[in-house]
């Protein structure tokens, strides 16, 4: 089984566990997230990989940071995670890659994510998974239009934007791919 197939299967199983542990039906999650029941079923059966927007909707429905939706937290804490052990998720339809840089931990609040988005892409989230979640985004390469709660910010390499997310957000790339680090607390 390829790495992406294993990742899809692990994500599918985790999403199903989250749903069933909360006593929710597919219809319940559909109503909470706006994702169709049929799509949820296909995701939980690892027939399809969710898009970035779909994961955003599911994170909001479960009121979990996206990282906890993608990577179940381990009960123990290991302070070091090697690059080849870091969780990587991709949305090929958007040319989006998301790598969890921080070791997973229930004991610590801050987490760091590395993101890469291809040129000429737009990824939009209707609402935050956790309202008021603090973000610090440092753009490492490219240029990015980041809209947060209706305010558009034009970022260039080296810029840092600090914000609390309460509403919709979107990431729009220009003629070049972008790479960024985001710290969330």
mmCIF file of N, CA, C and O in Angstrom, residues 8-101:
data_model
loop_
_atom_site.group_PDB
_atom_site.id
_atom_site.type_symbol
_atom_site.label_atom_id
_atom_site.label_comp_id
_atom_site.label_asym_id
_atom_site.label_seq_id
_atom_site.Cartn_x
_atom_site.Cartn_y
_atom_site.Cartn_z
ATOM 1 N N UNK A 8 -4.722 8.040 3.748
ATOM 2 C CA UNK A 8 -6.173 8.144 3.547
ATOM 3 C C UNK A 8 -6.909 7.164 4.435
ATOM 4 O O UNK A 8 -7.942 7.502 5.020
ATOM 5 N N UNK A 9 -6.392 5.957 4.554
ATOM 6 C CA UNK A 9 -7.037 4.937 5.389
ATOM 7 C C UNK A 9 -6.995 5.356 6.860
ATOM 8 O O UNK A 9 -7.984 5.245 7.570
ATOM 9 N N UNK A 10 -5.849 5.852 7.316
ATOM 10 C CA UNK A 10 -5.719 6.292 8.715
ATOM 11 C C UNK A 10 -6.651 7.468 8.996
ATOM 12 O O UNK A 10 -7.318 7.504 10.040
ATOM 13 N N UNK A 11 -6.736 8.411 8.062
ATOM 14 C CA UNK A 11 -7.635 9.549 8.229
ATOM 15 C C UNK A 11 -9.084 9.077 8.246
ATOM 16 O O UNK A 11 -9.882 9.515 9.091
ATOM 17 N N UNK A 12 -9.429 8.178 7.351
ATOM 18 C CA UNK A 12 -10.799 7.653 7.289
ATOM 19 C C UNK A 12 -11.192 7.000 8.611
ATOM 20 O O UNK A 12 -12.278 7.259 9.154
ATOM 21 N N UNK A 13 -10.302 6.178 9.147
ATOM 22 C CA UNK A 13 -10.594 5.496 10.416
ATOM 23 C C UNK A 13 -10.711 6.484 11.567
ATOM 24 O O UNK A 13 -11.580 6.356 12.426
ATOM 25 N N UNK A 14 -9.839 7.486 11.577
ATOM 26 C CA UNK A 14 -9.875 8.494 12.644
ATOM 27 C C UNK A 14 -11.180 9.296 12.590
ATOM 28 O O UNK A 14 -11.815 9.532 13.625
ATOM 29 N N UNK A 15 -11.585 9.703 11.390
ATOM 30 C CA UNK A 15 -12.828 10.474 11.252
ATOM 31 C C UNK A 15 -14.038 9.655 11.696
ATOM 32 O O UNK A 15 -14.934 10.173 12.377
ATOM 33 N N UNK A 16 -14.049 8.391 11.345
ATOM 34 C CA UNK A 16 -15.165 7.535 11.749
ATOM 35 C C UNK A 16 -15.188 7.370 13.275
ATOM 36 O O UNK A 16 -16.252 7.425 13.896
ATOM 37 N N UNK A 17 -13.997 7.175 13.875
ATOM 38 C CA UNK A 17 -13.920 7.070 15.347
ATOM 39 C C UNK A 17 -14.403 8.342 16.020
ATOM 40 O O UNK A 17 -15.120 8.289 17.020
ATOM 41 N N UNK A 18 -13.992 9.488 15.493
ATOM 42 C CA UNK A 18 -14.437 10.766 16.060
ATOM 43 C C UNK A 18 -15.964 10.855 16.027
ATOM 44 O O UNK A 18 -16.590 11.233 17.016
ATOM 45 N N UNK A 19 -16.522 10.523 14.886
ATOM 46 C CA UNK A 19 -17.974 10.620 14.722
ATOM 47 C C UNK A 19 -18.703 9.660 15.657
ATOM 48 O O UNK A 19 -19.608 10.063 16.398
ATOM 49 N N UNK A 20 -18.293 8.409 15.651
ATOM 50 C CA UNK A 20 -19.015 7.407 16.447
ATOM 51 C C UNK A 20 -18.794 7.603 17.943
ATOM 52 O O UNK A 20 -19.708 7.371 18.739
ATOM 53 N N UNK A 21 -17.602 8.064 18.354
ATOM 54 C CA UNK A 21 -17.350 8.282 19.776
ATOM 55 C C UNK A 21 -18.211 9.409 20.337
ATOM 56 O O UNK A 21 -18.467 9.463 21.533
ATOM 57 N N UNK A 22 -18.687 10.279 19.467
ATOM 58 C CA UNK A 22 -19.557 11.377 19.895
ATOM 59 C C UNK A 22 -21.036 11.040 19.685
ATOM 60 O O UNK A 22 -21.895 11.887 19.885
ATOM 61 N N UNK A 23 -21.280 9.798 19.255
ATOM 62 C CA UNK A 23 -22.661 9.361 19.056
ATOM 63 C C UNK A 23 -23.356 10.056 17.897
ATOM 64 O O UNK A 23 -24.573 10.235 17.916
ATOM 65 N N UNK A 24 -22.597 10.435 16.885
ATOM 66 C CA UNK A 24 -23.150 11.161 15.744
ATOM 67 C C UNK A 24 -23.333 10.243 14.542
ATOM 68 O O UNK A 24 -22.510 9.371 14.290
ATOM 69 N N UNK A 25 -24.385 10.478 13.816
ATOM 70 C CA UNK A 25 -24.611 9.759 12.559
ATOM 71 C C UNK A 25 -23.945 10.543 11.429
ATOM 72 O O UNK A 25 -23.554 11.704 11.605
ATOM 73 N N UNK A 26 -23.839 9.917 10.270
ATOM 74 C CA UNK A 26 -23.327 10.634 9.098
ATOM 75 C C UNK A 26 -24.217 11.835 8.797
ATOM 76 O O UNK A 26 -23.726 12.903 8.430
ATOM 77 N N UNK A 27 -25.523 11.666 8.966
ATOM 78 C CA UNK A 27 -26.464 12.760 8.719
ATOM 79 C C UNK A 27 -26.220 13.914 9.694
ATOM 80 O O UNK A 27 -26.281 15.076 9.310
ATOM 81 N N UNK A 28 -25.932 13.589 10.963
ATOM 82 C CA UNK A 28 -25.625 14.629 11.958
ATOM 83 C C UNK A 28 -24.404 15.439 11.522
ATOM 84 O O UNK A 28 -24.433 16.676 11.539
ATOM 85 N N UNK A 29 -23.335 14.746 11.152
ATOM 86 C CA UNK A 29 -22.106 15.430 10.750
ATOM 87 C C UNK A 29 -22.336 16.212 9.468
ATOM 88 O O UNK A 29 -21.821 17.319 9.303
ATOM 89 N N UNK A 30 -23.127 15.675 8.576
ATOM 90 C CA UNK A 30 -23.465 16.379 7.346
ATOM 91 C C UNK A 30 -24.152 17.706 7.668
ATOM 92 O O UNK A 30 -23.803 18.748 7.110
ATOM 93 N N UNK A 31 -25.105 17.670 8.575
ATOM 94 C CA UNK A 31 -25.808 18.884 8.967
ATOM 95 C C UNK A 31 -24.896 19.899 9.640
ATOM 96 O O UNK A 31 -25.044 21.112 9.449
ATOM 97 N N UNK A 32 -23.972 19.419 10.419
ATOM 98 C CA UNK A 32 -23.046 20.310 11.142
ATOM 99 C C UNK A 32 -21.976 20.905 10.231
ATOM 100 O O UNK A 32 -21.491 22.005 10.480
ATOM 101 N N UNK A 33 -21.597 20.160 9.191
ATOM 102 C CA UNK A 33 -20.461 20.568 8.364
ATOM 103 C C UNK A 33 -20.846 21.120 6.994
ATOM 104 O O UNK A 33 -20.050 21.822 6.373
ATOM 105 N N UNK A 34 -22.029 20.760 6.510
ATOM 106 C CA UNK A 34 -22.390 21.149 5.154
ATOM 107 C C UNK A 34 -21.801 20.234 4.096
ATOM 108 O O UNK A 34 -21.890 20.505 2.903
ATOM 109 N N UNK A 35 -21.189 19.140 4.524
ATOM 110 C CA UNK A 35 -20.633 18.144 3.597
ATOM 111 C C UNK A 35 -21.689 17.059 3.429
ATOM 112 O O UNK A 35 -22.265 16.597 4.418
ATOM 113 N N UNK A 36 -21.950 16.652 2.205
ATOM 114 C CA UNK A 36 -23.018 15.682 1.975
ATOM 115 C C UNK A 36 -22.750 14.361 2.685
ATOM 116 O O UNK A 36 -21.597 13.968 2.879
ATOM 117 N N UNK A 37 -23.831 13.698 3.044
ATOM 118 C CA UNK A 37 -23.741 12.395 3.706
ATOM 119 C C UNK A 37 -22.984 11.399 2.826
ATOM 120 O O UNK A 37 -22.159 10.624 3.310
ATOM 121 N N UNK A 38 -23.253 11.432 1.524
ATOM 122 C CA UNK A 38 -22.590 10.518 0.590
ATOM 123 C C UNK A 38 -21.076 10.767 0.567
ATOM 124 O O UNK A 38 -20.283 9.820 0.578
ATOM 125 N N UNK A 39 -20.681 12.025 0.549
ATOM 126 C CA UNK A 39 -19.249 12.353 0.546
ATOM 127 C C UNK A 39 -18.599 11.907 1.848
ATOM 128 O O UNK A 39 -17.508 11.341 1.844
ATOM 129 N N UNK A 40 -19.278 12.149 2.973
ATOM 130 C CA UNK A 40 -18.742 11.714 4.267
ATOM 131 C C UNK A 40 -18.538 10.203 4.289
ATOM 132 O O UNK A 40 -17.517 9.716 4.771
ATOM 133 N N UNK A 41 -19.507 9.463 3.763
ATOM 134 C CA UNK A 41 -19.402 8.013 3.718
ATOM 135 C C UNK A 41 -18.199 7.585 2.874
ATOM 136 O O UNK A 41 -17.427 6.706 3.274
ATOM 137 N N UNK A 42 -18.019 8.221 1.730
ATOM 138 C CA UNK A 42 -16.886 7.885 0.858
ATOM 139 C C UNK A 42 -15.554 8.220 1.520
ATOM 140 O O UNK A 42 -14.583 7.484 1.385
ATOM 141 N N UNK A 43 -15.512 9.323 2.287
ATOM 142 C CA UNK A 43 -14.286 9.686 3.005
ATOM 143 C C UNK A 43 -14.008 8.659 4.091
ATOM 144 O O UNK A 43 -12.877 8.179 4.225
ATOM 145 N N UNK A 44 -15.040 8.304 4.874
ATOM 146 C CA UNK A 44 -14.854 7.333 5.963
ATOM 147 C C UNK A 44 -14.505 5.937 5.460
ATOM 148 O O UNK A 44 -13.919 5.140 6.188
ATOM 149 N N UNK A 45 -14.846 5.635 4.229
ATOM 150 C CA UNK A 45 -14.493 4.347 3.634
ATOM 151 C C UNK A 45 -13.202 4.427 2.821
ATOM 152 O O UNK A 45 -12.860 3.479 2.107
ATOM 153 N N UNK A 46 -12.511 5.558 2.919
ATOM 154 C CA UNK A 46 -11.225 5.791 2.236
ATOM 155 C C UNK A 46 -11.341 5.632 0.720
ATOM 156 O O UNK A 46 -10.384 5.287 0.048
ATOM 157 N N UNK A 47 -12.531 5.934 0.198
ATOM 158 C CA UNK A 47 -12.729 5.881 -1.252
ATOM 159 C C UNK A 47 -12.245 7.158 -1.914
ATOM 160 O O UNK A 47 -11.882 7.150 -3.087
ATOM 161 N N UNK A 48 -12.288 8.270 -1.173
ATOM 162 C CA UNK A 48 -11.812 9.559 -1.668
ATOM 163 C C UNK A 48 -11.035 10.245 -0.554
ATOM 164 O O UNK A 48 -11.257 9.971 0.623
ATOM 165 N N UNK A 49 -10.162 11.136 -0.961
ATOM 166 C CA UNK A 49 -9.435 11.964 -0.001
ATOM 167 C C UNK A 49 -10.146 13.310 0.059
ATOM 168 O O UNK A 49 -10.476 13.881 -0.986
ATOM 169 N N UNK A 50 -10.397 13.829 1.254
ATOM 170 C CA UNK A 50 -11.101 15.112 1.345
ATOM 171 C C UNK A 50 -10.235 16.263 0.853
ATOM 172 O O UNK A 50 -9.009 16.220 0.941
ATOM 173 N N UNK A 51 -10.893 17.300 0.338
ATOM 174 C CA UNK A 51 -10.181 18.513 -0.051
ATOM 175 C C UNK A 51 -9.856 19.322 1.198
ATOM 176 O O UNK A 51 -10.363 19.043 2.287
ATOM 177 N N UNK A 52 -9.045 20.349 1.037
ATOM 178 C CA UNK A 52 -8.707 21.228 2.158
ATOM 179 C C UNK A 52 -9.962 21.884 2.725
ATOM 180 O O UNK A 52 -10.134 21.975 3.941
ATOM 181 N N UNK A 53 -10.860 22.329 1.833
ATOM 182 C CA UNK A 53 -12.088 22.974 2.292
ATOM 183 C C UNK A 53 -12.968 21.997 3.079
ATOM 184 O O UNK A 53 -13.548 22.354 4.098
ATOM 185 N N UNK A 54 -13.063 20.763 2.607
ATOM 186 C CA UNK A 54 -13.868 19.759 3.308
ATOM 187 C C UNK A 54 -13.287 19.478 4.686
ATOM 188 O O UNK A 54 -14.023 19.389 5.666
ATOM 189 N N UNK A 55 -11.965 19.357 4.771
ATOM 190 C CA UNK A 55 -11.346 19.152 6.085
ATOM 191 C C UNK A 55 -11.608 20.331 7.007
ATOM 192 O O UNK A 55 -11.854 20.146 8.202
ATOM 193 N N UNK A 56 -11.585 21.530 6.463
ATOM 194 C CA UNK A 56 -11.899 22.715 7.264
ATOM 195 C C UNK A 56 -13.304 22.653 7.823
ATOM 196 O O UNK A 56 -13.542 22.971 8.995
ATOM 197 N N UNK A 57 -14.254 22.220 7.001
ATOM 198 C CA UNK A 57 -15.642 22.094 7.460
ATOM 199 C C UNK A 57 -15.778 21.022 8.541
ATOM 200 O O UNK A 57 -16.506 21.192 9.510
ATOM 201 N N UNK A 58 -15.071 19.908 8.361
ATOM 202 C CA UNK A 58 -15.135 18.833 9.360
ATOM 203 C C UNK A 58 -14.470 19.256 10.668
ATOM 204 O O UNK A 58 -14.968 18.940 11.752
ATOM 205 N N UNK A 59 -13.351 19.971 10.574
ATOM 206 C CA UNK A 59 -12.693 20.463 11.788
ATOM 207 C C UNK A 59 -13.637 21.384 12.559
ATOM 208 O O UNK A 59 -13.739 21.292 13.792
ATOM 209 N N UNK A 60 -14.355 22.238 11.840
ATOM 210 C CA UNK A 60 -15.333 23.124 12.493
ATOM 211 C C UNK A 60 -16.457 22.321 13.122
ATOM 212 O O UNK A 60 -16.873 22.604 14.248
ATOM 213 N N UNK A 61 -16.946 21.322 12.410
ATOM 214 C CA UNK A 61 -18.049 20.507 12.934
ATOM 215 C C UNK A 61 -17.649 19.782 14.220
ATOM 216 O O UNK A 61 -18.450 19.680 15.152
ATOM 217 N N UNK A 62 -16.417 19.303 14.278
ATOM 218 C CA UNK A 62 -15.938 18.590 15.462
ATOM 219 C C UNK A 62 -15.294 19.525 16.486
ATOM 220 O O UNK A 62 -14.881 19.082 17.554
ATOM 221 N N UNK A 63 -15.177 20.830 16.146
ATOM 222 C CA UNK A 63 -14.552 21.841 17.009
ATOM 223 C C UNK A 63 -13.138 21.418 17.419
ATOM 224 O O UNK A 63 -12.761 21.481 18.578
ATOM 225 N N UNK A 64 -12.377 20.979 16.415
ATOM 226 C CA UNK A 64 -10.993 20.551 16.634
ATOM 227 C C UNK A 64 -10.076 21.324 15.705
ATOM 228 O O UNK A 64 -10.439 21.585 14.554
ATOM 229 N N UNK A 65 -8.884 21.662 16.161
ATOM 230 C CA UNK A 65 -7.910 22.210 15.214
ATOM 231 C C UNK A 65 -7.671 21.188 14.094
ATOM 232 O O UNK A 65 -7.750 19.975 14.318
ATOM 233 N N UNK A 66 -7.409 21.673 12.917
ATOM 234 C CA UNK A 66 -7.213 20.802 11.758
ATOM 235 C C UNK A 66 -6.143 19.746 12.019
ATOM 236 O O UNK A 66 -6.276 18.598 11.609
ATOM 237 N N UNK A 67 -5.101 20.115 12.752
ATOM 238 C CA UNK A 67 -4.031 19.155 13.027
ATOM 239 C C UNK A 67 -4.550 17.953 13.811
ATOM 240 O O UNK A 67 -4.125 16.829 13.587
ATOM 241 N N UNK A 68 -5.481 18.169 14.748
ATOM 242 C CA UNK A 68 -6.024 17.055 15.527
ATOM 243 C C UNK A 68 -7.011 16.232 14.716
ATOM 244 O O UNK A 68 -7.245 15.070 15.019
ATOM 245 N N UNK A 69 -7.558 16.844 13.680
ATOM 246 C CA UNK A 69 -8.422 16.087 12.786
ATOM 247 C C UNK A 69 -7.571 15.176 11.896
ATOM 248 O O UNK A 69 -7.936 14.038 11.640
ATOM 249 N N UNK A 70 -6.421 15.688 11.469
ATOM 250 C CA UNK A 70 -5.553 14.923 10.578
ATOM 251 C C UNK A 70 -4.707 13.889 11.298
ATOM 252 O O UNK A 70 -4.432 12.828 10.761
ATOM 253 N N UNK A 71 -4.269 14.210 12.500
ATOM 254 C CA UNK A 71 -3.381 13.324 13.233
ATOM 255 C C UNK A 71 -3.920 13.123 14.631
ATOM 256 O O UNK A 71 -3.896 14.048 15.425
ATOM 257 N N UNK A 72 -4.412 11.951 14.933
ATOM 258 C CA UNK A 72 -4.871 11.726 16.305
ATOM 259 C C UNK A 72 -3.722 11.918 17.286
ATOM 260 O O UNK A 72 -2.597 11.533 17.008
ATOM 261 N N UNK A 73 -4.026 12.554 18.398
ATOM 262 C CA UNK A 73 -2.987 12.801 19.392
ATOM 263 C C UNK A 73 -2.632 11.521 20.118
ATOM 264 O O UNK A 73 -3.498 10.758 20.525
ATOM 265 N N UNK A 74 -1.358 11.316 20.262
ATOM 266 C CA UNK A 74 -0.871 10.145 20.981
ATOM 267 C C UNK A 74 -0.944 10.413 22.474
ATOM 268 O O UNK A 74 -0.759 11.545 22.912
ATOM 269 N N UNK A 75 -1.217 9.381 23.294
ATOM 270 C CA UNK A 75 -1.308 9.613 24.736
ATOM 271 C C UNK A 75 0.012 10.018 25.371
ATOM 272 O O UNK A 75 0.053 10.807 26.283
ATOM 273 N N UNK A 76 1.123 9.503 24.882
ATOM 274 C CA UNK A 76 2.432 9.873 25.410
ATOM 275 C C UNK A 76 2.978 11.061 24.647
ATOM 276 O O UNK A 76 2.465 11.449 23.609
ATOM 277 N N UNK A 77 4.039 11.639 25.153
ATOM 278 C CA UNK A 77 4.631 12.796 24.491
ATOM 279 C C UNK A 77 6.097 12.530 24.218
ATOM 280 O O UNK A 77 6.861 12.231 25.129
ATOM 281 N N UNK A 78 6.469 12.629 22.961
ATOM 282 C CA UNK A 78 7.861 12.539 22.559
ATOM 283 C C UNK A 78 8.238 13.923 22.040
ATOM 284 O O UNK A 78 7.610 14.414 21.095
ATOM 285 N N UNK A 79 9.229 14.587 22.636
ATOM 286 C CA UNK A 79 9.527 15.967 22.269
ATOM 287 C C UNK A 79 10.186 16.137 20.893
ATOM 288 O O UNK A 79 10.240 17.234 20.378
ATOM 289 N N UNK A 80 10.651 15.054 20.299
ATOM 290 C CA UNK A 80 11.330 15.141 19.011
ATOM 291 C C UNK A 80 10.576 14.327 17.969
ATOM 292 O O UNK A 80 10.222 13.171 18.208
ATOM 293 N N UNK A 81 10.318 14.944 16.832
ATOM 294 C CA UNK A 81 9.750 14.213 15.703
ATOM 295 C C UNK A 81 10.619 14.534 14.485
ATOM 296 O O UNK A 81 10.831 15.691 14.142
ATOM 297 N N UNK A 82 11.172 13.497 13.900
ATOM 298 C CA UNK A 82 12.034 13.650 12.728
ATOM 299 C C UNK A 82 11.186 14.004 11.513
ATOM 300 O O UNK A 82 10.016 13.644 11.424
ATOM 301 N N UNK A 83 11.785 14.699 10.559
ATOM 302 C CA UNK A 83 11.040 15.154 9.380
ATOM 303 C C UNK A 83 10.320 14.004 8.681
ATOM 304 O O UNK A 83 9.172 14.126 8.293
ATOM 305 N N UNK A 84 10.991 12.867 8.540
ATOM 306 C CA UNK A 84 10.357 11.747 7.831
ATOM 307 C C UNK A 84 9.238 11.093 8.651
ATOM 308 O O UNK A 84 8.502 10.259 8.134
ATOM 309 N N UNK A 85 9.090 11.489 9.919
ATOM 310 C CA UNK A 85 8.007 10.969 10.759
ATOM 311 C C UNK A 85 6.868 11.975 10.914
ATOM 312 O O UNK A 85 5.849 11.665 11.525
ATOM 313 N N UNK A 86 7.045 13.183 10.400
ATOM 314 C CA UNK A 86 6.020 14.217 10.532
ATOM 315 C C UNK A 86 4.843 13.893 9.624
ATOM 316 O O UNK A 86 5.014 13.419 8.502
ATOM 317 N N UNK A 87 3.677 14.153 10.138
ATOM 318 C CA UNK A 87 2.450 13.889 9.388
ATOM 319 C C UNK A 87 2.354 14.835 8.194
ATOM 320 O O UNK A 87 2.470 16.054 8.344
ATOM 321 N N UNK A 88 2.133 14.273 7.016
ATOM 322 C CA UNK A 88 2.000 15.056 5.792
ATOM 323 C C UNK A 88 0.667 14.710 5.155
ATOM 324 O O UNK A 88 0.347 13.536 4.958
ATOM 325 N N UNK A 89 -0.104 15.744 4.849
ATOM 326 C CA UNK A 89 -1.382 15.554 4.173
ATOM 327 C C UNK A 89 -1.370 16.415 2.921
ATOM 328 O O UNK A 89 -0.807 17.517 2.924
ATOM 329 N N UNK A 90 -1.959 15.925 1.857
ATOM 330 C CA UNK A 90 -1.971 16.671 0.599
ATOM 331 C C UNK A 90 -3.360 16.695 -0.017
ATOM 332 O O UNK A 90 -4.120 15.734 0.092
ATOM 333 N N UNK A 91 -3.672 17.811 -0.639
ATOM 334 C CA UNK A 91 -4.870 17.975 -1.454
ATOM 335 C C UNK A 91 -4.374 18.222 -2.872
ATOM 336 O O UNK A 91 -4.085 19.360 -3.249
ATOM 337 N N UNK A 92 -4.212 17.152 -3.663
ATOM 338 C CA UNK A 92 -3.656 17.306 -5.015
ATOM 339 C C UNK A 92 -4.481 18.228 -5.912
ATOM 340 O O UNK A 92 -3.932 18.865 -6.805
ATOM 341 N N UNK A 93 -5.785 18.336 -5.670
ATOM 342 C CA UNK A 93 -6.623 19.189 -6.510
ATOM 343 C C UNK A 93 -6.249 20.663 -6.366
ATOM 344 O O UNK A 93 -6.514 21.459 -7.262
ATOM 345 N N UNK A 94 -5.632 21.040 -5.260
ATOM 346 C CA UNK A 94 -5.219 22.427 -5.010
ATOM 347 C C UNK A 94 -3.697 22.584 -4.978
ATOM 348 O O UNK A 94 -3.211 23.681 -4.756
ATOM 349 N N UNK A 95 -2.981 21.477 -5.138
ATOM 350 C CA UNK A 95 -1.538 21.565 -5.016
ATOM 351 C C UNK A 95 -1.149 22.022 -3.627
ATOM 352 O O UNK A 95 -0.235 22.821 -3.450
ATOM 353 N N UNK A 96 -1.867 21.527 -2.634
ATOM 354 C CA UNK A 96 -1.685 21.945 -1.245
ATOM 355 C C UNK A 96 -1.090 20.802 -0.441
ATOM 356 O O UNK A 96 -1.580 19.674 -0.492
ATOM 357 N N UNK A 97 -0.005 21.097 0.286
ATOM 358 C CA UNK A 97 0.613 20.133 1.189
ATOM 359 C C UNK A 97 0.672 20.768 2.566
ATOM 360 O O UNK A 97 1.028 21.942 2.704
ATOM 361 N N UNK A 98 0.359 19.971 3.579
ATOM 362 C CA UNK A 98 0.331 20.440 4.964
ATOM 363 C C UNK A 98 1.111 19.457 5.819
ATOM 364 O O UNK A 98 0.755 18.299 5.918
ATOM 365 N N UNK A 99 2.189 19.928 6.417
ATOM 366 C CA UNK A 99 3.049 19.086 7.236
ATOM 367 C C UNK A 99 2.965 19.554 8.687
ATOM 368 O O UNK A 99 3.164 20.733 8.974
ATOM 369 N N UNK A 100 2.658 18.634 9.594
ATOM 370 C CA UNK A 100 2.631 18.942 11.019
ATOM 371 C C UNK A 100 4.064 18.885 11.541
ATOM 372 O O UNK A 100 4.652 17.821 11.636
ATOM 373 N N UNK A 101 4.633 20.040 11.852
ATOM 374 C CA UNK A 101 6.015 20.114 12.304
ATOM 375 C C UNK A 101 6.158 19.754 13.774
ATOM 376 O O UNK A 101 7.161 19.179 14.182
#
